[in-house]
Coordinates of C-alpha atoms and ligand atoms in Angstrom, one line a residue:
M247 CA 95.7 70.1 -9.0
A248 CA 94.0 72.6 -11.2
R249 CA 94.8 76.2 -10.7
A250 CA 91.3 77.1 -9.6
E251 CA 91.2 74.3 -7.0
F252 CA 94.6 75.3 -5.8
L253 CA 93.5 78.9 -5.4
L254 CA 90.3 77.7 -3.6
G255 CA 92.3 75.6 -1.3
A256 CA 94.7 78.3 -0.5
F257 CA 91.7 80.7 0.1
C258 CA 90.2 78.2 2.6
V259 CA 93.4 77.9 4.4
L260 CA 93.7 81.6 4.5
I261 CA 90.1 81.9 5.9
M262 CA 90.9 79.2 8.5
V263 CA 94.1 80.9 9.6
S264 CA 92.4 84.3 10.0
F265 CA 89.4 82.7 11.7
D266 CA 91.8 81.0 14.1
H267 CA 93.5 84.3 14.7
A268 CA 90.2 86.1 15.3
Q269 CA 89.3 83.4 17.9
G270 CA 92.8 84.0 19.4
A271 CA 93.2 80.2 19.3
D272 CA 96.5 80.3 21.0
G273 CA 95.4 82.1 24.2
I274 CA 97.8 84.4 25.9
D275 CA 101.5 83.5 26.1
G276 CA 102.8 83.1 29.6
I277 CA 99.3 82.9 31.3
G278 CA 98.5 80.1 33.7
V279 CA 96.2 79.7 36.6
N280 CA 96.3 78.3 40.2
W281 CA 93.8 75.5 40.9
G282 CA 93.3 75.2 44.6
N283 CA 90.9 72.7 46.0
I284 CA 90.0 73.7 49.6
A285 CA 86.3 73.4 48.8
S286 CA 83.5 71.4 50.3
H287 CA 82.3 70.4 46.9
P288 CA 85.2 70.2 44.4
L289 CA 84.3 69.9 40.8
D290 CA 85.2 66.8 38.9
P291 CA 88.8 67.2 37.6
H292 CA 87.7 66.2 34.1
I293 CA 85.2 69.0 34.0
V294 CA 87.8 71.5 35.2
V295 CA 90.4 70.3 32.7
N296 CA 87.9 70.7 29.8
M297 CA 87.2 74.2 31.1
L298 CA 91.0 75.0 31.0
K299 CA 91.1 73.7 27.4
D300 CA 88.0 75.7 26.4
N301 CA 89.8 78.9 27.8
K302 CA 93.1 78.1 26.1
I303 CA 94.9 78.0 29.4
K304 CA 98.1 76.2 28.9
K305 CA 99.8 76.4 32.3
L306 CA 98.6 75.2 35.7
K307 CA 99.8 75.5 39.2
L308 CA 98.6 73.0 41.8
F309 CA 99.0 73.0 45.6
D310 CA 99.6 69.3 45.9
A311 CA 99.9 66.2 43.6
D312 CA 96.5 64.6 44.0
S313 CA 96.6 61.7 41.7
W314 CA 93.0 62.0 40.4
T315 CA 93.6 65.7 39.4
V316 CA 97.0 65.1 37.9
S317 CA 95.8 62.1 36.0
A318 CA 93.0 64.2 34.4
L319 CA 95.7 66.3 32.8
A320 CA 97.2 63.5 30.8
G321 CA 97.4 64.1 27.1
T322 CA 96.4 67.8 27.3
G323 CA 99.9 69.2 26.9
I324 CA 99.1 71.7 29.8
E325 CA 102.2 72.5 31.7
V326 CA 101.9 71.6 35.3
M327 CA 103.5 72.8 38.5
L328 CA 102.9 70.2 41.3
G329 CA 103.0 71.3 44.9
I330 CA 104.3 69.9 48.2
P331 CA 102.4 71.4 51.2
N332 CA 104.5 73.1 54.0
D333 CA 103.6 70.4 56.5
Q334 CA 105.7 67.9 54.4
L335 CA 108.9 70.0 54.3
K336 CA 110.4 68.6 57.5
R337 CA 109.8 65.0 56.2
F338 CA 111.4 65.7 52.8
A339 CA 114.3 67.6 54.5
N340 CA 115.2 64.7 56.7
D341 CA 114.4 61.7 54.6
Y342 CA 115.7 61.3 51.1
G343 CA 114.0 57.9 50.8
D344 CA 110.7 59.7 51.2
C345 CA 111.7 62.1 48.4
K346 CA 112.4 59.2 46.1
D347 CA 109.0 57.7 46.9
W348 CA 107.3 61.0 46.3
V349 CA 108.9 61.4 42.9
K350 CA 108.0 57.8 41.9
E351 CA 104.4 58.0 43.0
N352 CA 103.6 61.6 42.0
V353 CA 105.9 62.3 39.0
T354 CA 107.3 59.1 37.3
K355 CA 103.9 57.5 37.2
H356 CA 102.5 60.3 35.1
I357 CA 105.5 60.6 32.7
Y358 CA 104.8 58.4 29.6
D359 CA 104.0 59.0 26.0
G360 CA 100.7 61.0 26.2
G361 CA 101.1 61.5 29.9
V362 CA 101.2 64.7 32.0
N363 CA 103.5 67.6 31.1
I364 CA 104.9 68.2 34.5
R365 CA 107.5 71.0 34.5
Y366 CA 108.0 72.2 38.1
V367 CA 107.6 71.1 41.6
A368 CA 106.8 73.7 44.2
V369 CA 108.3 72.8 47.4
G370 CA 106.3 74.4 50.1
N371 CA 103.8 77.3 49.6
E372 CA 105.0 80.7 50.9
P373 CA 107.0 78.8 53.7
F374 CA 108.8 82.0 54.9
L375 CA 105.7 84.0 55.3
K376 CA 106.3 86.4 58.3
A377 CA 103.2 85.0 60.0
Y378 CA 104.9 81.5 60.3
N379 CA 107.5 82.9 62.6
G380 CA 110.4 81.3 60.9
S381 CA 109.1 77.7 61.4
N382 CA 110.1 76.5 57.9
L383 CA 113.4 78.3 57.7
K384 CA 115.5 75.3 58.5
T385 CA 113.7 72.7 56.4
T386 CA 112.7 74.3 53.2
F387 CA 116.1 74.5 51.5
P388 CA 117.2 71.0 52.4
A389 CA 113.8 69.7 51.1
V390 CA 114.3 71.6 47.9
K391 CA 117.7 70.0 47.3
N392 CA 116.5 66.5 48.1
I393 CA 113.5 66.7 45.8
Q394 CA 115.6 68.0 42.9
K395 CA 118.1 65.3 43.6
A396 CA 115.4 62.7 43.5
L397 CA 114.1 64.1 40.3
D398 CA 117.6 64.1 38.7
E399 CA 118.1 60.5 39.9
A400 CA 114.8 59.4 38.3
G401 CA 115.9 61.1 35.0
H402 CA 113.5 64.0 35.1
G403 CA 116.0 66.7 36.2
D404 CA 116.5 68.3 32.8
K405 CA 112.8 68.9 32.3
I406 CA 111.4 69.2 35.8
K407 CA 112.7 71.9 38.1
V408 CA 112.0 72.5 41.8
T409 CA 111.2 76.0 43.0
V410 CA 109.6 77.6 46.1
P411 CA 106.6 80.0 45.7
L412 CA 107.4 82.9 48.1
N413 CA 105.2 85.6 49.3
A414 CA 106.4 89.1 48.4
D415 CA 107.0 89.7 52.2
V416 CA 110.3 87.8 51.8
Y417 CA 111.9 91.0 50.4
E418 CA 111.4 94.6 51.4
S419 CA 112.6 98.1 50.7
G420 CA 113.6 100.5 53.4
S421 CA 112.0 103.3 51.4
D422 CA 109.2 103.3 48.8
K423 CA 111.8 102.8 46.1
P424 CA 112.4 99.4 44.4
S425 CA 116.1 100.1 44.3
D426 CA 116.3 99.7 48.1
G427 CA 115.1 96.2 47.8
R428 CA 116.7 93.3 49.6
F429 CA 115.7 90.0 51.2
R430 CA 114.1 90.3 54.7
K431 CA 116.7 90.2 57.4
D432 CA 115.7 86.9 59.1
T433 CA 115.6 85.1 55.7
E434 CA 118.5 86.8 54.0
D435 CA 121.2 84.1 54.6
I436 CA 119.0 81.3 53.5
M437 CA 117.6 83.2 50.6
I438 CA 121.0 84.0 49.2
Q439 CA 122.0 80.3 49.3
M440 CA 118.7 79.3 47.8
V441 CA 118.6 81.7 44.9
K442 CA 122.2 80.7 43.9
F443 CA 120.9 77.1 43.8
F444 CA 117.9 78.1 41.6
N445 CA 120.3 80.0 39.4
D446 CA 122.7 77.0 38.9
N447 CA 119.8 74.6 38.6
K448 CA 117.9 76.8 36.0
S449 CA 114.9 77.0 38.4
P450 CA 112.7 80.1 38.3
F451 CA 112.1 82.3 41.3
V452 CA 108.4 82.2 42.0
V453 CA 106.8 85.1 43.8
N454 CA 103.2 85.9 44.8
I455 CA 102.3 89.6 44.4
Y456 CA 99.0 91.0 45.6
P457 CA 98.1 94.6 44.9
F458 CA 94.7 93.8 46.5
L459 CA 96.4 93.1 49.8
S460 CA 98.3 96.4 49.7
L461 CA 94.9 98.1 49.5
F462 CA 93.4 95.8 52.2
Q463 CA 96.2 96.2 54.7
N464 CA 96.7 99.9 54.4
P465 CA 93.6 102.2 54.4
D466 CA 95.8 105.0 53.2
F467 CA 97.1 103.1 50.2
P468 CA 96.3 105.1 47.0
K469 CA 93.7 103.0 45.2
D470 CA 94.8 103.9 41.7
F471 CA 98.2 102.5 42.4
A472 CA 96.6 99.0 42.7
F473 CA 95.5 99.1 39.1
F474 CA 97.3 99.5 35.7
D475 CA 95.6 102.6 34.3
G476 CA 98.6 104.8 35.1
A477 CA 96.3 107.1 37.1
G478 CA 98.4 106.8 40.4
K479 CA 101.0 109.4 41.4
P480 CA 104.2 107.9 40.0
I481 CA 107.1 106.9 42.2
Q482 CA 110.4 108.1 40.7
D483 CA 113.3 105.7 41.2
R484 CA 116.6 106.8 39.7
N485 CA 115.8 107.1 36.0
L486 CA 112.6 105.0 36.2
Q487 CA 108.9 105.7 37.0
Y488 CA 106.5 103.4 38.7
T489 CA 102.8 103.9 38.3
N490 CA 101.5 100.8 39.9
V491 CA 102.4 98.7 42.9
F492 CA 102.7 95.4 40.9
D493 CA 105.7 96.9 39.0
A494 CA 107.2 98.5 42.0
N495 CA 106.9 95.3 44.0
H496 CA 108.3 93.1 41.2
D497 CA 111.3 95.3 40.7
T498 CA 112.0 95.4 44.4
L499 CA 112.6 91.7 44.0
V500 CA 114.8 92.3 40.9
W501 CA 117.0 94.6 43.1
A502 CA 117.0 92.0 45.9
L503 CA 118.3 89.4 43.4
K504 CA 120.9 91.8 42.2
R505 CA 122.2 92.3 45.7
A506 CA 122.2 88.5 46.2
G507 CA 124.4 88.1 43.3
V508 CA 121.9 86.5 40.7
P509 CA 120.8 89.5 38.6
N510 CA 119.5 87.4 35.8
L511 CA 117.5 84.8 37.7
K512 CA 114.2 84.2 35.9
I513 CA 111.1 85.5 37.9
T514 CA 107.7 83.8 37.6
V515 CA 104.7 85.3 39.3
G516 CA 103.1 82.4 41.1
E517 CA 100.0 84.2 42.2
V518 CA 98.4 87.4 41.1
G519 CA 94.6 88.2 41.1
W520 CA 91.8 90.0 42.7
P521 CA 88.9 88.6 44.8
T522 CA 85.3 89.4 44.2
D523 CA 83.6 89.3 47.7
G524 CA 84.3 89.4 51.4
D525 CA 85.6 93.0 51.5
K526 CA 84.6 96.4 50.4
N527 CA 87.2 96.4 47.6
A528 CA 86.5 92.8 46.6
N529 CA 83.8 92.8 43.9
P530 CA 83.5 91.7 40.2
E531 CA 83.8 95.3 38.9
L532 CA 87.3 95.8 40.5
A533 CA 88.4 92.3 39.7
Q534 CA 87.5 92.9 36.0
K535 CA 89.3 96.2 36.1
F536 CA 92.4 94.6 37.6
Y537 CA 92.5 91.6 35.3
S538 CA 91.8 93.6 32.1
G539 CA 94.7 96.0 32.9
F540 CA 97.0 93.1 33.8
L541 CA 96.1 90.9 30.6
K542 CA 96.6 93.9 28.4
R543 CA 100.2 94.2 29.6
M544 CA 100.7 90.5 29.2
V545 CA 99.5 90.6 25.7
A546 CA 101.7 93.6 24.9
K547 CA 104.6 91.7 26.5
K548 CA 105.3 94.8 28.5
G549 CA 106.9 93.4 31.5
T550 CA 108.1 95.8 34.2
P551 CA 110.5 98.8 34.0
L552 CA 113.5 96.7 35.1
R553 CA 112.4 93.4 33.3
P554 CA 110.6 94.5 30.1
G555 CA 109.4 91.7 27.8
P556 CA 107.3 88.6 28.2
M557 CA 106.4 87.5 31.7
D558 CA 105.3 84.1 33.2
V559 CA 102.4 84.3 35.6
Y560 CA 99.8 82.1 37.2
L561 CA 96.5 84.0 38.0
F562 CA 95.0 83.3 41.4
G563 CA 92.8 81.7 41.1
L564 CA 90.6 79.4 39.0
L565 CA 87.7 78.6 41.4
D566 CA 86.3 79.9 44.7
E567 CA 87.2 77.8 47.8
D568 CA 84.6 77.8 50.5
M569 CA 86.7 76.0 53.1
K570 CA 89.9 78.2 53.0
S571 CA 91.0 79.7 56.2
V572 CA 89.6 83.2 56.6
A573 CA 92.4 84.3 59.0
P574 CA 93.7 86.7 56.4
G575 CA 90.2 88.1 55.7
H576 CA 86.8 87.0 54.4
F577 CA 87.8 87.6 50.8
E578 CA 90.0 84.4 51.0
R579 CA 87.1 82.3 49.8
H580 CA 86.4 84.5 46.8
W581 CA 89.5 84.6 44.7
G582 CA 88.1 82.5 41.8
I583 CA 87.8 83.9 38.3
F584 CA 85.0 81.2 38.3
R585 CA 82.6 80.5 41.1
Y586 CA 82.5 77.3 43.1
D587 CA 80.5 75.7 40.2
G588 CA 82.8 76.8 37.4
Q589 CA 80.6 79.6 36.2
P590 CA 82.4 82.9 35.3
K591 CA 81.9 86.1 37.4
F592 CA 83.1 88.9 35.2
H593 CA 84.4 89.8 31.8
L594 CA 87.9 88.4 31.0
D595 CA 89.1 87.6 27.5
F596 CA 91.6 84.7 27.8
T597 CA 92.2 84.9 24.0
G598 CA 94.0 88.2 24.6
Q599 CA 91.8 90.4 22.3
G600 CA 90.5 92.5 25.2
R601 CA 86.9 92.0 24.3
A602 CA 84.2 92.3 26.9
V603 CA 83.4 88.6 27.0
M604 CA 82.9 86.1 29.8
P605 CA 85.4 83.3 30.0
V606 CA 83.9 79.9 29.0
G607 CA 82.2 78.3 32.0
A608 CA 82.4 74.7 33.2
K609 CA 80.2 72.3 31.2
G610 CA 78.3 69.3 32.5
V611 CA 78.1 70.4 36.1
Q612 CA 75.5 68.5 38.0
Y613 CA 73.5 70.6 40.6
Q614 CA 71.5 69.5 43.6
D615 CA 67.7 70.1 43.6
K616 CA 66.2 73.6 43.4
K617 CA 65.6 73.7 47.1
W618 CA 66.6 76.3 49.6
C619 CA 66.5 76.4 53.4
V620 CA 65.1 79.7 54.9
F621 CA 63.9 81.2 58.1
N622 CA 60.3 80.2 58.8
K623 CA 58.4 83.5 59.1
D624 CA 55.6 81.9 61.1
I625 CA 58.1 81.8 64.0
K626 CA 57.6 84.8 66.4
N627 CA 60.0 83.9 69.2
L628 CA 63.5 84.8 68.0
S629 CA 65.4 84.0 71.1
L630 CA 67.2 81.0 69.6
V631 CA 68.2 82.8 66.4
P632 CA 71.7 84.0 67.4
K633 CA 72.7 80.5 68.6
E634 CA 71.4 78.9 65.4
I635 CA 73.0 81.4 63.0
A636 CA 76.3 81.1 64.8
Y637 CA 76.1 77.3 64.4
A638 CA 75.1 77.5 60.7
C639 CA 77.9 80.0 59.9
A640 CA 80.6 78.1 61.8
Q641 CA 79.9 75.0 59.9
S642 CA 79.5 76.6 56.4
D643 CA 80.5 79.9 54.7
C644 CA 78.9 83.2 55.6
T645 CA 81.7 85.4 54.1
S646 CA 79.3 87.2 51.7
L647 CA 77.5 88.8 54.7
G648 CA 79.1 91.8 56.2
Y649 CA 80.0 95.3 55.3
G650 CA 80.8 95.9 51.7
C651 CA 80.0 92.3 50.6
S652 CA 77.5 91.0 48.1
C653 CA 74.9 90.2 50.9
Q654 CA 75.3 93.4 53.0
N655 CA 71.8 94.6 52.2
L656 CA 69.9 91.8 53.7
D657 CA 67.6 92.5 56.7
M658 CA 68.1 90.6 59.9
L659 CA 65.9 87.7 58.9
G660 CA 67.5 87.7 55.4
N661 CA 70.8 87.2 57.2
V662 CA 69.3 84.2 59.1
S663 CA 67.9 82.7 56.0
Y664 CA 71.3 83.1 54.2
A665 CA 73.1 81.4 57.0
F666 CA 70.6 78.5 57.2
N667 CA 70.8 78.0 53.4
M668 CA 74.6 77.9 53.3
Y669 CA 74.6 75.2 56.0
F670 CA 71.7 73.3 54.2
Q671 CA 73.6 73.3 50.8
M672 CA 77.0 72.5 52.5
N673 CA 75.3 69.4 53.9
D674 CA 73.9 68.3 50.6
Q675 CA 70.4 69.5 51.3
S676 CA 69.7 66.9 53.9
V677 CA 66.4 67.4 55.7
E678 CA 68.0 67.4 59.1
A679 CA 70.3 70.2 57.9
C680 CA 67.3 72.5 57.7
H681 CA 65.9 72.2 61.2
F682 CA 67.5 74.7 63.5
N683 CA 65.3 74.1 66.4
G684 CA 62.2 74.5 64.3
L685 CA 63.2 77.9 63.0
A686 CA 63.7 76.9 59.4
K687 CA 61.8 75.5 56.5
I688 CA 62.7 74.1 53.0
V689 CA 61.3 76.1 50.0
T690 CA 61.4 75.6 46.3
D691 CA 61.1 79.3 45.3
N692 CA 64.5 80.8 44.5
A693 CA 65.5 82.5 47.8
T694 CA 68.1 84.8 46.1
K695 CA 67.6 88.4 47.1
G696 CA 68.9 91.1 44.6
E697 CA 72.7 91.0 44.5
C698 CA 72.9 88.3 47.1
L699 CA 72.9 84.9 45.5
F700 CA 71.5 82.1 47.6
P701 CA 73.4 79.3 45.9
I702 CA 72.4 75.7 45.1
Q703 CA 75.3 73.4 45.8
I704 CA 76.7 71.1 43.1
V705 CA 76.8 67.4 43.4
S706 CA 80.2 66.8 44.7
S707 CA 82.6 64.5 43.1
G708 CA 85.6 65.0 45.3
E709 CA 86.4 63.4 48.6
M710 CA 84.3 65.0 51.3
L711 CA 86.6 67.5 52.9
K712 CA 83.7 68.8 55.0
V713 CA 84.8 66.8 58.0
M714 CA 87.7 69.1 58.2
I715 CA 85.8 72.2 59.2
K716 CA 88.4 74.6 60.3
G717 CA 88.6 76.3 63.6
S718 CA 88.7 79.7 61.9
A719 CA 85.2 79.1 60.4
F720 CA 83.9 78.7 63.8
L721 CA 85.3 82.0 64.9
V722 CA 83.7 83.7 61.9
G723 CA 80.4 82.2 62.9
L724 CA 80.7 83.7 66.3
F725 CA 81.7 87.0 64.9
L726 CA 78.8 87.1 62.5
S727 CA 76.3 86.1 65.1
F728 CA 77.7 88.8 67.3
I729 CA 77.2 91.6 64.8
T730 CA 73.9 90.1 63.7
I731 CA 72.3 90.4 67.2
M732 CA 73.5 94.0 67.4
Ligands
NAG68 C1 101.9 62.0 46.5 O1 101.1 63.2 46.6 C2 100.0 63.0 47.4 C3 99.1 64.3 47.2 O2 99.9 65.5 47.3 C4 100.4 62.7 48.8 O3 99.2 62.6 49.6 C5 101.2 61.5 48.8 O4 101.6 61.3 50.1 C6 102.3 61.6 47.9 N1 103.1 60.3 47.9 C7 104.2 60.1 48.5 C8 104.8 58.7 48.3 O5 104.7 61.0 49.2
NAG69 C1 103.6 83.3 65.5 O1 103.7 84.1 66.6 C2 102.4 84.7 67.0 C3 102.8 85.7 68.1 O2 103.7 85.2 69.0 C4 101.4 83.7 67.3 O3 100.2 84.4 67.7 C5 101.2 82.8 66.1 O4 100.3 81.8 66.5 C6 102.5 82.1 65.7 N1 102.3 81.4 64.4 C7 102.8 80.2 64.2 C8 102.4 79.6 62.9 O5 103.5 79.7 64.9
NAG70 C1 61.2 81.8 73.5 O1 61.9 80.6 73.4 C2 62.9 80.4 74.5 C3 63.7 79.2 74.1 O2 62.9 78.1 73.6 C4 62.1 80.2 75.8 O3 63.0 80.0 76.9 C5 61.2 81.5 76.0 O4 60.5 81.3 77.2 C6 60.4 81.8 74.8 N1 59.7 83.1 75.0 C7 58.5 83.3 74.8 C8 57.9 84.6 75.1 O5 57.7 82.4 74.5
NAG71 C1 73.0 91.2 58.7 O1 74.3 90.7 58.9 C2 75.3 91.7 58.5 C3 76.6 91.0 58.6 O2 76.7 90.2 59.7 C4 75.2 92.9 59.4 O3 76.2 93.9 59.0 C5 73.9 93.5 59.3 O4 73.8 94.5 60.2 C6 72.8 92.4 59.6 N1 71.5 93.0 59.4 C7 70.6 93.1 60.4 C8 69.4 93.8 60.0 O5 70.8 92.6 61.4
NAG72 C1 68.1 82.2 41.5 O1 68.0 83.6 41.1 C2 69.2 84.2 40.7 C3 68.9 85.6 40.4 O2 68.0 85.8 39.4 C4 69.9 83.4 39.5 O3 71.1 84.0 39.3 C5 70.0 81.9 39.9 O4 70.5 81.3 38.9 C6 68.7 81.3 40.3 N1 69.0 80.0 40.9 C7 68.4 78.9 40.4 C8 68.8 77.6 40.9 O5 67.6 79.0 39.5

């Protein structure tokens, strides 16, 4: 090759390399996302997988092992954590044969050249949550050992490790200091055995940490301490200073692990994030503030005071889920970085350059017609409104109504229209779903009012989960109808 050509070639390579770098082609090391699917209209897994690739997301945590979803990940190289739901723990604790079948059908099937990069199996999801009253205490650890044994026996054990995503309420500190951290009394015996197993097995400890919930659950919680700007009044713990609740919480776990005799067990954050609706502190502005502070630390490989360095985390979550239980609060259905239709809500730079850019939205999403169902203003007799709004909200999702939420400024009839439209969209815009005893009508003008989006539902590709309307949705409906009549 002539010298000039060589130089030109080298120059091009140089440009390509720096271009790649500018695009942050590698994404952020250690960043994954949770992909939950408790939605009335799940997106096509192939669309979601392309969205993950577009955003350079290289790790994924699932809550089950749905074959359609997992298959869509084949050939992508994305690291996958499969999930086993809590209601299966008893079965896997008691029946090793079932564990072998699970591994065969949900793991081995996907392992081939160009298959799925499965790395972890999450056995249960926050099974020791206080609210479960100890109901999974006896079954979780036996299920963990059985599943790992079945993985080992099938020849996957070196690469695929079991773990248990635990809520941060599994440990506590008697004071506000991380150094007083230890496992919660009622779980301590089992936790000590389990973390030793994880340590010997080279499994990570997976913990879900929610600064938002600290704020939600305690009205006196100092708001600055939920974020990463260092504006909060620091907590002094021995020779270390804590300026945010994430670090303090994480390092409380580090101390609990020390006391349990496994000071070097790897910690992975299984869920961390901020919701955008359903509470006065849940909105896109605060979510953006939280994520941008968090990602900056990830890029800098800052870690926490006791565990400086790179960290492994899964953000919660990828998409909104309109059928999640709202028992913990209305914000539960609004954890998505992306909306139900895969469109981004706020600035978040997955390339790690901290730019004010939107993540890349889902492509090729098919929407239903531009039709909305609203209250018919010709109607003067409103006596049936409370009953109909209660029905609509019980069967759909009205969690954006209410104090501090995106639709809080609607007037009474705006509330009614919102509820009617949510029900209409949930039911795929069927004409019967816009009747409400003659109170409603279908319109083709965008019914959106200011901040309050009146959505058009997508054409669902998933199994219709809508038959499984949860009891809790019914209660919300009643609650909303109650405050609406007032
Ligand atoms: C495989 O996983 C799916 C989805 O989580 C589950 O429904 C199915 O029962 C599992 N298969 C076996 C054999 O346990
Ligand atoms: C736990 O106990 C509380 C209070 O006794 C009860 O209201 C709740 O339903 C129980 N939860 C479960 C999952 O058993
Ligand atoms: C309003 O509608 C209700 C229910 O259909 C009916 O019982 C009531 O008589 C009506 N009121 C008036 C003033 O027409
Ligand atoms: C609309 O509904 C919200 C939430 O239920 C409630 O706070 C508000 O007061 C309602 N507005 C009117 C005018 O009824
Ligand atoms: C309705 O209007 C809102 C606000 O301008 C907009 O965001 C939304 O995309 C519109 N919906 C449709 C289906 O055009």
